[in-house]
PDB file of C-alpha atoms in Angstrom:
ATOM      1  CA  GLU A   1      41.415  28.332 -28.079  1.00  0.00           C
ATOM      2  CA  THR A   2      44.734  30.305 -28.795  1.00  0.00           C
ATOM      3  CA  GLY A   3      44.920  32.195 -32.141  1.00  0.00           C
ATOM      4  CA  VAL A   4      47.624  31.791 -34.313  1.00  0.00           C
ATOM      5  CA  THR A   5      50.627  34.899 -32.843  1.00  0.00           C
ATOM      6  CA  GLN A   6      54.015  36.534 -34.401  1.00  0.00           C
ATOM      7  CA  SER A   7      56.176  38.613 -33.253  1.00  0.00           C
ATOM      8  CA  PRO A   8      57.620  41.731 -33.642  1.00  0.00           C
ATOM      9  CA  THR A   9      54.590  43.314 -35.473  1.00  0.00           C
ATOM     10  CA  HIS A  10      56.557  45.842 -36.657  1.00  0.00           C
ATOM     11  CA  LEU A  11      60.137  45.933 -37.230  1.00  0.00           C
ATOM     12  CA  ILE A  12      62.887  48.224 -39.134  1.00  0.00           C
ATOM     13  CA  LYS A  13      66.021  46.907 -40.706  1.00  0.00           C
ATOM     14  CA  THR A  14      69.107  47.285 -42.871  1.00  0.00           C
ATOM     15  CA  ARG A  15      70.051  46.406 -46.209  1.00  0.00           C
ATOM     16  CA  GLY A  16      72.667  42.999 -45.221  1.00  0.00           C
ATOM     17  CA  GLN A  17      71.007  42.830 -41.817  1.00  0.00           C
ATOM     18  CA  GLN A  18      69.679  39.491 -41.054  1.00  0.00           C
ATOM     19  CA  VAL A  19      66.499  38.859 -38.965  1.00  0.00           C
ATOM     20  CA  THR A  20      63.984  36.254 -36.972  1.00  0.00           C
ATOM     21  CA  LEU A  21      60.141  35.980 -36.953  1.00  0.00           C
ATOM     22  CA  ARG A  22      58.193  34.749 -34.443  1.00  0.00           C
ATOM     23  CA  CYS A  23      55.517  32.275 -34.237  1.00  0.00           C
ATOM     24  CA  SER A  24      53.002  30.824 -31.917  1.00  0.00           C
ATOM     25  CA  SER A  25      50.980  28.550 -33.948  1.00  0.00           C
ATOM     26  CA  GLN A  26      46.807  27.721 -33.016  1.00  0.00           C
ATOM     27  CA  SER A  27      45.965  25.627 -30.262  1.00  0.00           C
ATOM     28  CA  GLY A  28      46.054  21.856 -31.724  1.00  0.00           C
ATOM     29  CA  HIS A  29      48.129  22.616 -34.893  1.00  0.00           C
ATOM     30  CA  ASN A  30      51.380  20.773 -36.106  1.00  0.00           C
ATOM     31  CA  THR A  31      51.791  22.542 -39.283  1.00  0.00           C
ATOM     32  CA  VAL A  32      52.857  25.982 -39.891  1.00  0.00           C
ATOM     33  CA  SER A  33      53.291  27.686 -42.853  1.00  0.00           C
ATOM     34  CA  TRP A  34      55.280  31.611 -43.664  1.00  0.00           C
ATOM     35  CA  TYR A  35      53.738  33.435 -46.610  1.00  0.00           C
ATOM     36  CA  GLN A  36      55.151  37.226 -47.675  1.00  0.00           C
ATOM     37  CA  GLN A  37      52.955  39.328 -49.024  1.00  0.00           C
ATOM     38  CA  ALA A  38      53.761  42.632 -50.701  1.00  0.00           C
ATOM     39  CA  LEU A  39      52.360  45.348 -50.938  1.00  0.00           C
ATOM     40  CA  GLY A  40      49.082  44.798 -52.997  1.00  0.00           C
ATOM     41  CA  GLN A  41      49.466  41.322 -53.663  1.00  0.00           C
ATOM     42  CA  GLY A  42      47.821  37.992 -52.676  1.00  0.00           C
ATOM     43  CA  PRO A  43      50.674  36.003 -50.081  1.00  0.00           C
ATOM     44  CA  GLN A  44      53.800  34.426 -51.934  1.00  0.00           C
ATOM     45  CA  PHE A  45      54.740  30.921 -50.191  1.00  0.00           C
ATOM     46  CA  ILE A  46      57.921  30.473 -48.531  1.00  0.00           C
ATOM     47  CA  PHE A  47      57.764  27.233 -46.974  1.00  0.00           C
ATOM     48  CA  GLN A  48      55.817  25.462 -44.649  1.00  0.00           C
ATOM     49  CA  TYR A  49      57.146  23.140 -41.114  1.00  0.00           C
ATOM     50  CA  TYR A  50      55.473  20.100 -40.218  1.00  0.00           C
ATOM     51  CA  ARG A  51      56.533  17.910 -36.877  1.00  0.00           C
ATOM     52  CA  GLU A  52      60.392  20.112 -37.003  1.00  0.00           C
ATOM     53  CA  GLU A  53      60.920  19.152 -40.595  1.00  0.00           C
ATOM     54  CA  GLU A  54      60.359  21.411 -43.921  1.00  0.00           C
ATOM     55  CA  ASN A  55      57.663  20.041 -45.370  1.00  0.00           C
ATOM     56  CA  GLY A  56      57.505  22.383 -48.512  1.00  0.00           C
ATOM     57  CA  ARG A  57      59.462  25.440 -50.212  1.00  0.00           C
ATOM     58  CA  GLY A  58      58.727  28.311 -52.271  1.00  0.00           C
ATOM     59  CA  ASN A  59      60.475  30.352 -55.010  1.00  0.00           C
ATOM     60  CA  PHE A  60      62.583  31.777 -52.450  1.00  0.00           C
ATOM     61  CA  PRO A  61      66.283  32.038 -52.300  1.00  0.00           C
ATOM     62  CA  PRO A  62      68.178  30.100 -49.803  1.00  0.00           C
ATOM     63  CA  ARG A  63      69.101  33.185 -47.546  1.00  0.00           C
ATOM     64  CA  PHE A  64      65.030  32.734 -46.604  1.00  0.00           C
ATOM     65  CA  SER A  65      64.946  29.734 -43.943  1.00  0.00           C
ATOM     66  CA  GLY A  66      63.128  28.463 -40.970  1.00  0.00           C
ATOM     67  CA  LEU A  67      62.750  25.922 -37.959  1.00  0.00           C
ATOM     68  CA  GLN A  68      59.563  24.627 -35.908  1.00  0.00           C
ATOM     69  CA  PHE A  69      60.383  23.368 -32.417  1.00  0.00           C
ATOM     70  CA  PRO A  70      58.836  20.510 -30.317  1.00  0.00           C
ATOM     71  CA  ASN A  71      55.645  22.960 -29.213  1.00  0.00           C
ATOM     72  CA  TYR A  72      55.113  23.470 -33.216  1.00  0.00           C
ATOM     73  CA  SER A  73      55.866  27.294 -32.739  1.00  0.00           C
ATOM     74  CA  SER A  74      58.338  28.637 -35.102  1.00  0.00           C
ATOM     75  CA  GLU A  75      61.190  31.068 -36.695  1.00  0.00           C
ATOM     76  CA  LEU A  76      61.915  32.144 -40.035  1.00  0.00           C
ATOM     77  CA  ASN A  77      65.413  33.517 -40.296  1.00  0.00           C
ATOM     78  CA  VAL A  78      66.330  35.549 -43.320  1.00  0.00           C
ATOM     79  CA  ASN A  79      70.229  36.976 -43.919  1.00  0.00           C
ATOM     80  CA  ALA A  80      71.340  39.369 -45.895  1.00  0.00           C
ATOM     81  CA  LEU A  81      67.878  41.158 -46.564  1.00  0.00           C
ATOM     82  CA  GLU A  82      67.820  43.451 -49.352  1.00  0.00           C
ATOM     83  CA  LEU A  83      65.407  46.720 -49.724  1.00  0.00           C
ATOM     84  CA  ASP A  84      63.253  44.177 -51.668  1.00  0.00           C
ATOM     85  CA  ASP A  85      62.300  42.359 -48.931  1.00  0.00           C
ATOM     86  CA  SER A  86      60.490  45.281 -47.316  1.00  0.00           C
ATOM     87  CA  ALA A  87      56.738  43.606 -46.599  1.00  0.00           C
ATOM     88  CA  LEU A  88      54.035  41.548 -44.624  1.00  0.00           C
ATOM     89  CA  TYR A  89      55.238  38.452 -43.243  1.00  0.00           C
ATOM     90  CA  LEU A  90      52.706  35.807 -42.490  1.00  0.00           C
ATOM     91  CA  CYS A  91      52.177  32.424 -40.859  1.00  0.00           C
ATOM     92  CA  ALA A  92      49.345  30.265 -40.454  1.00  0.00           C
ATOM     93  CA  SER A  93      48.735  27.081 -39.030  1.00  0.00           C
ATOM     94  CA  SER A  94      46.785  24.015 -39.666  1.00  0.00           C
ATOM     95  CA  PHE A  95      46.548  20.764 -38.350  1.00  0.00           C
ATOM     96  CA  GLY A  96      48.243  17.928 -40.461  1.00  0.00           C
ATOM     97  CA  THR A  97      50.098  18.696 -44.067  1.00  0.00           C
ATOM     98  CA  ARG A  98      47.486  18.771 -45.934  1.00  0.00           C
ATOM     99  CA  PRO A  99      46.169  22.420 -45.756  1.00  0.00           C
ATOM    100  CA  HIS A 100      42.451  22.321 -46.054  1.00  0.00           C
ATOM    101  CA  GLU A 101      42.449  25.267 -43.608  1.00  0.00           C
ATOM    102  CA  GLN A 102      44.762  27.016 -42.435  1.00  0.00           C
ATOM    103  CA  TYR A 103      44.411  30.194 -39.684  1.00  0.00           C
ATOM    104  CA  PHE A 104      46.792  33.160 -39.691  1.00  0.00           C
ATOM    105  CA  GLY A 105      48.373  35.322 -37.487  1.00  0.00           C
ATOM    106  CA  PRO A 106      48.791  39.559 -37.854  1.00  0.00           C
ATOM    107  CA  GLY A 107      52.031  38.950 -39.255  1.00  0.00           C
ATOM    108  CA  THR A 108      54.941  41.129 -39.134  1.00  0.00           C
ATOM    109  CA  ARG A 109      56.065  43.885 -41.478  1.00  0.00           C
ATOM    110  CA  LEU A 110      59.272  44.220 -42.565  1.00  0.00           C
ATOM    111  CA  THR A 111      60.773  47.405 -43.299  1.00  0.00           C
ATOM    112  CA  VAL A 112      64.553  47.062 -44.950  1.00  0.00           C
ATOM    113  CA  THR A 113      65.806  50.137 -45.756  1.00  0.00           C
TER     114      THR A 113
ATOM    115  CA  GLU B   1      52.285  26.049 -61.727  1.00  0.00           C
ATOM    116  CA  ASP B   2      48.913  26.969 -60.074  1.00  0.00           C
ATOM    117  CA  GLN B   3      47.848  30.151 -61.280  1.00  0.00           C
ATOM    118  CA  VAL B   4      45.012  32.037 -59.717  1.00  0.00           C
ATOM    119  CA  THR B   5      43.439  35.624 -60.387  1.00  0.00           C
ATOM    120  CA  GLN B   6      40.464  37.958 -59.375  1.00  0.00           C
ATOM    121  CA  SER B   7      38.740  40.226 -60.482  1.00  0.00           C
ATOM    122  CA  PRO B   8      37.617  43.489 -60.726  1.00  0.00           C
ATOM    123  CA  GLU B   9      41.348  44.922 -58.152  1.00  0.00           C
ATOM    124  CA  ALA B  10      38.452  46.949 -56.879  1.00  0.00           C
ATOM    125  CA  LEU B  11      35.685  47.327 -56.248  1.00  0.00           C
ATOM    126  CA  ARG B  12      32.770  50.963 -54.570  1.00  0.00           C
ATOM    127  CA  LEU B  13      29.519  49.981 -53.663  1.00  0.00           C
ATOM    128  CA  GLN B  14      27.269  51.773 -52.028  1.00  0.00           C
ATOM    129  CA  GLU B  15      25.058  49.852 -49.088  1.00  0.00           C
ATOM    130  CA  GLY B  16      22.870  47.412 -49.463  1.00  0.00           C
ATOM    131  CA  GLU B  17      24.535  47.139 -53.252  1.00  0.00           C
ATOM    132  CA  SER B  18      25.127  42.822 -54.005  1.00  0.00           C
ATOM    133  CA  SER B  19      27.935  42.464 -56.915  1.00  0.00           C
ATOM    134  CA  SER B  20      29.936  40.072 -57.253  1.00  0.00           C
ATOM    135  CA  LEU B  21      33.614  38.941 -57.229  1.00  0.00           C
ATOM    136  CA  ASN B  22      35.678  36.499 -58.991  1.00  0.00           C
ATOM    137  CA  CYS B  23      38.255  34.043 -59.361  1.00  0.00           C
ATOM    138  CA  SER B  24      39.534  32.272 -61.863  1.00  0.00           C
ATOM    139  CA  TYR B  25      41.839  29.605 -61.566  1.00  0.00           C
ATOM    140  CA  THR B  26      43.859  27.193 -63.012  1.00  0.00           C
ATOM    141  CA  VAL B  27      45.869  23.829 -60.964  1.00  0.00           C
ATOM    142  CA  SER B  28      46.670  20.295 -61.454  1.00  0.00           C
ATOM    143  CA  GLY B  29      44.345  18.272 -59.875  1.00  0.00           C
ATOM    144  CA  LEU B  30      42.338  20.891 -57.464  1.00  0.00           C
ATOM    145  CA  ARG B  31      42.274  19.979 -53.920  1.00  0.00           C
ATOM    146  CA  GLY B  32      40.745  22.977 -52.426  1.00  0.00           C
ATOM    147  CA  LEU B  33      39.804  26.628 -53.195  1.00  0.00           C
ATOM    148  CA  PHE B  34      39.511  28.688 -50.409  1.00  0.00           C
ATOM    149  CA  TRP B  35      38.355  32.851 -49.528  1.00  0.00           C
ATOM    150  CA  TYR B  36      39.691  34.800 -46.965  1.00  0.00           C
ATOM    151  CA  ARG B  37      38.473  38.047 -45.751  1.00  0.00           C
ATOM    152  CA  GLN B  38      41.793  40.536 -44.667  1.00  0.00           C
ATOM    153  CA  ASP B  39      41.767  44.441 -43.783  1.00  0.00           C
ATOM    154  CA  PRO B  40      44.763  46.762 -43.879  1.00  0.00           C
ATOM    155  CA  GLY B  41      48.156  45.184 -42.249  1.00  0.00           C
ATOM    156  CA  LYS B  42      46.202  42.196 -41.210  1.00  0.00           C
ATOM    157  CA  GLY B  43      46.472  38.703 -41.744  1.00  0.00           C
ATOM    158  CA  PRO B  44      44.009  36.649 -43.674  1.00  0.00           C
ATOM    159  CA  GLU B  45      40.326  35.512 -42.092  1.00  0.00           C
ATOM    160  CA  PHE B  46      39.746  32.930 -42.980  1.00  0.00           C
ATOM    161  CA  LEU B  47      35.837  32.683 -45.068  1.00  0.00           C
ATOM    162  CA  PHE B  48      35.382  29.687 -47.316  1.00  0.00           C
ATOM    163  CA  THR B  49      36.807  26.130 -47.843  1.00  0.00           C
ATOM    164  CA  LEU B  50      35.016  24.307 -51.461  1.00  0.00           C
ATOM    165  CA  TYR B  51      36.010  21.477 -52.850  1.00  0.00           C
ATOM    166  CA  SER B  52      33.994  20.356 -56.178  1.00  0.00           C
ATOM    167  CA  ALA B  53      32.066  21.870 -58.634  1.00  0.00           C
ATOM    168  CA  GLY B  54      28.633  23.037 -57.624  1.00  0.00           C
ATOM    169  CA  GLU B  55      29.262  23.374 -54.568  1.00  0.00           C
ATOM    170  CA  GLU B  56      28.160  26.445 -52.518  1.00  0.00           C
ATOM    171  CA  LYS B  57      28.658  28.202 -49.128  1.00  0.00           C
ATOM    172  CA  GLU B  58      27.508  31.197 -46.938  1.00  0.00           C
ATOM    173  CA  LYS B  59      27.842  33.193 -44.123  1.00  0.00           C
ATOM    174  CA  GLU B  60      25.995  36.080 -43.007  1.00  0.00           C
ATOM    175  CA  ARG B  61      25.867  38.698 -46.817  1.00  0.00           C
ATOM    176  CA  LEU B  62      28.699  35.708 -48.257  1.00  0.00           C
ATOM    177  CA  LYS B  63      28.053  32.902 -50.600  1.00  0.00           C
ATOM    178  CA  ALA B  64      30.901  31.445 -52.758  1.00  0.00           C
ATOM    179  CA  THR B  65      30.291  30.017 -55.178  1.00  0.00           C
ATOM    180  CA  LEU B  66      32.470  26.841 -57.208  1.00  0.00           C
ATOM    181  CA  THR B  67      32.687  25.859 -60.950  1.00  0.00           C
ATOM    182  CA  LYS B  68      35.742  23.867 -62.406  1.00  0.00           C
ATOM    183  CA  LYS B  69      37.158  27.053 -63.811  1.00  0.00           C
ATOM    184  CA  GLU B  70      35.746  30.290 -61.853  1.00  0.00           C
ATOM    185  CA  SER B  71      35.048  30.716 -57.996  1.00  0.00           C
ATOM    186  CA  PHE B  72      32.351  33.425 -57.313  1.00  0.00           C
ATOM    187  CA  LEU B  73      31.964  35.367 -53.444  1.00  0.00           C
ATOM    188  CA  HIS B  74      28.688  37.235 -53.874  1.00  0.00           C
ATOM    189  CA  ILE B  75      28.329  39.583 -51.264  1.00  0.00           C
ATOM    190  CA  THR B  76      23.982  40.718 -50.871  1.00  0.00           C
ATOM    191  CA  ALA B  77      23.268  43.561 -49.455  1.00  0.00           C
ATOM    192  CA  PRO B  78      26.824  44.938 -48.268  1.00  0.00           C
ATOM    193  CA  LYS B  79      26.736  46.743 -45.051  1.00  0.00           C
ATOM    194  CA  PRO B  80      30.231  48.901 -44.665  1.00  0.00           C
ATOM    195  CA  GLU B  81      32.446  46.893 -42.049  1.00  0.00           C
ATOM    196  CA  ASP B  82      32.225  44.344 -45.177  1.00  0.00           C
ATOM    197  CA  SER B  83      35.341  46.544 -46.630  1.00  0.00           C
ATOM    198  CA  ALA B  84      38.446  44.643 -47.001  1.00  0.00           C
ATOM    199  CA  THR B  85      40.078  43.123 -49.494  1.00  0.00           C
ATOM    200  CA  TYR B  86      38.841  39.306 -50.402  1.00  0.00           C
ATOM    201  CA  LEU B  87      41.435  36.950 -51.043  1.00  0.00           C
ATOM    202  CA  CYS B  88      41.128  34.042 -53.267  1.00  0.00           C
ATOM    203  CA  ALA B  89      43.660  31.112 -53.148  1.00  0.00           C
ATOM    204  CA  VAL B  90      43.829  27.284 -54.275  1.00  0.00           C
ATOM    205  CA  LEU B  91      45.362  24.157 -53.124  1.00  0.00           C
ATOM    206  CA  GLY B  92      46.437  21.724 -56.014  1.00  0.00           C
ATOM    207  CA  SER B  93      48.283  18.121 -55.811  1.00  0.00           C
ATOM    208  CA  ASN B  94      51.513  19.333 -54.931  1.00  0.00           C
ATOM    209  CA  ASP B  95      48.817  19.820 -51.189  1.00  0.00           C
ATOM    210  CA  TYR B  96      50.978  21.697 -49.253  1.00  0.00           C
ATOM    211  CA  LYS B  97      50.989  25.105 -50.818  1.00  0.00           C
ATOM    212  CA  LEU B  98      48.215  27.415 -51.051  1.00  0.00           C
ATOM    213  CA  SER B  99      48.382  29.049 -54.234  1.00  0.00           C
ATOM    214  CA  PHE B 100      46.534  33.059 -53.994  1.00  0.00           C
ATOM    215  CA  GLY B 101      45.329  35.778 -55.620  1.00  0.00           C
ATOM    216  CA  ALA B 102      45.910  39.822 -55.683  1.00  0.00           C
ATOM    217  CA  GLY B 103      42.718  39.812 -54.334  1.00  0.00           C
ATOM    218  CA  THR B 104      39.629  42.562 -54.348  1.00  0.00           C
ATOM    219  CA  THR B 105      39.119  45.503 -52.575  1.00  0.00           C
ATOM    220  CA  VAL B 106      35.711  46.250 -51.687  1.00  0.00           C
ATOM    221  CA  THR B 107      34.923  49.158 -50.442  1.00  0.00           C
ATOM    222  CA  VAL B 108      30.984  49.564 -48.937  1.00  0.00           C
ATOM    223  CA  ARG B 109      30.342  53.293 -48.536  1.00  0.00           C
ATOM    224  CA  ALA B 110      27.541  54.096 -46.140  1.00  0.00           C
TER     225      ALA B 110
END
C-alpha cells in the first residue's frame, strides 16, 4: 500500500509569484483535502476534492485553487503569493466525502520572500 | 463554527512520568474526534478516532477518551520517542472539514 506523497518538499518563492503543489493520494482513496499549517498552529482547511469536483472550501481567497485528476492525485495552486502564505501545506487523502480517517502526506514547506 | 482548544500548549515530562493532554471542543453535531501525532517538519500521523461519549481507544502507551465536551489523551510511562506535537481535530455536521486545535507539544526527557 502506497502512502500519501507530496512534491516538492521545500519551495522558496517571491511575493507576487504563483506556485503549484502536488499530491498523490493513498492507494484506494478517492478524496483529497488540502490544509495550510502556519508555524505553531494546527492545520487550517483549504478545500476538498472528491471525484474531481470541489466538495467544500474553507476561509481562503479565490487565489487558492485546486484540481483533482482521474487517478485522484491533486494540485494546489496559489496565485499572487503573499508573505503570509509561508506555511507547511498538507495534503490528506481519505475514502468518500466523510473523512472518518484522513491520512496526511509529509507536506510542502513554502517560504515566500 | 467548530472550535477546538488544546491544553496545555507544552508539556515537559520525565521518562516514565504519566500525564494527560486535554482537548475541549464546540461542534454542531459531532461526527468524530481525531487524535494525530506530528513530528517536526512532518505531516500528522493518524492515531485514533472516537465517535461517542464514553468511548476509549488505546495504542501502546497512549489512551484516548471522549466526553460530550472534551477528550483526553493519556500518556502512560512515556519514553523519549513519544516526544511530538499531539493534535486534536473534530468533524462536525458539515461532514467534510476537520477543525484542528493548535496542538500540545510534549517533550519527554530520558
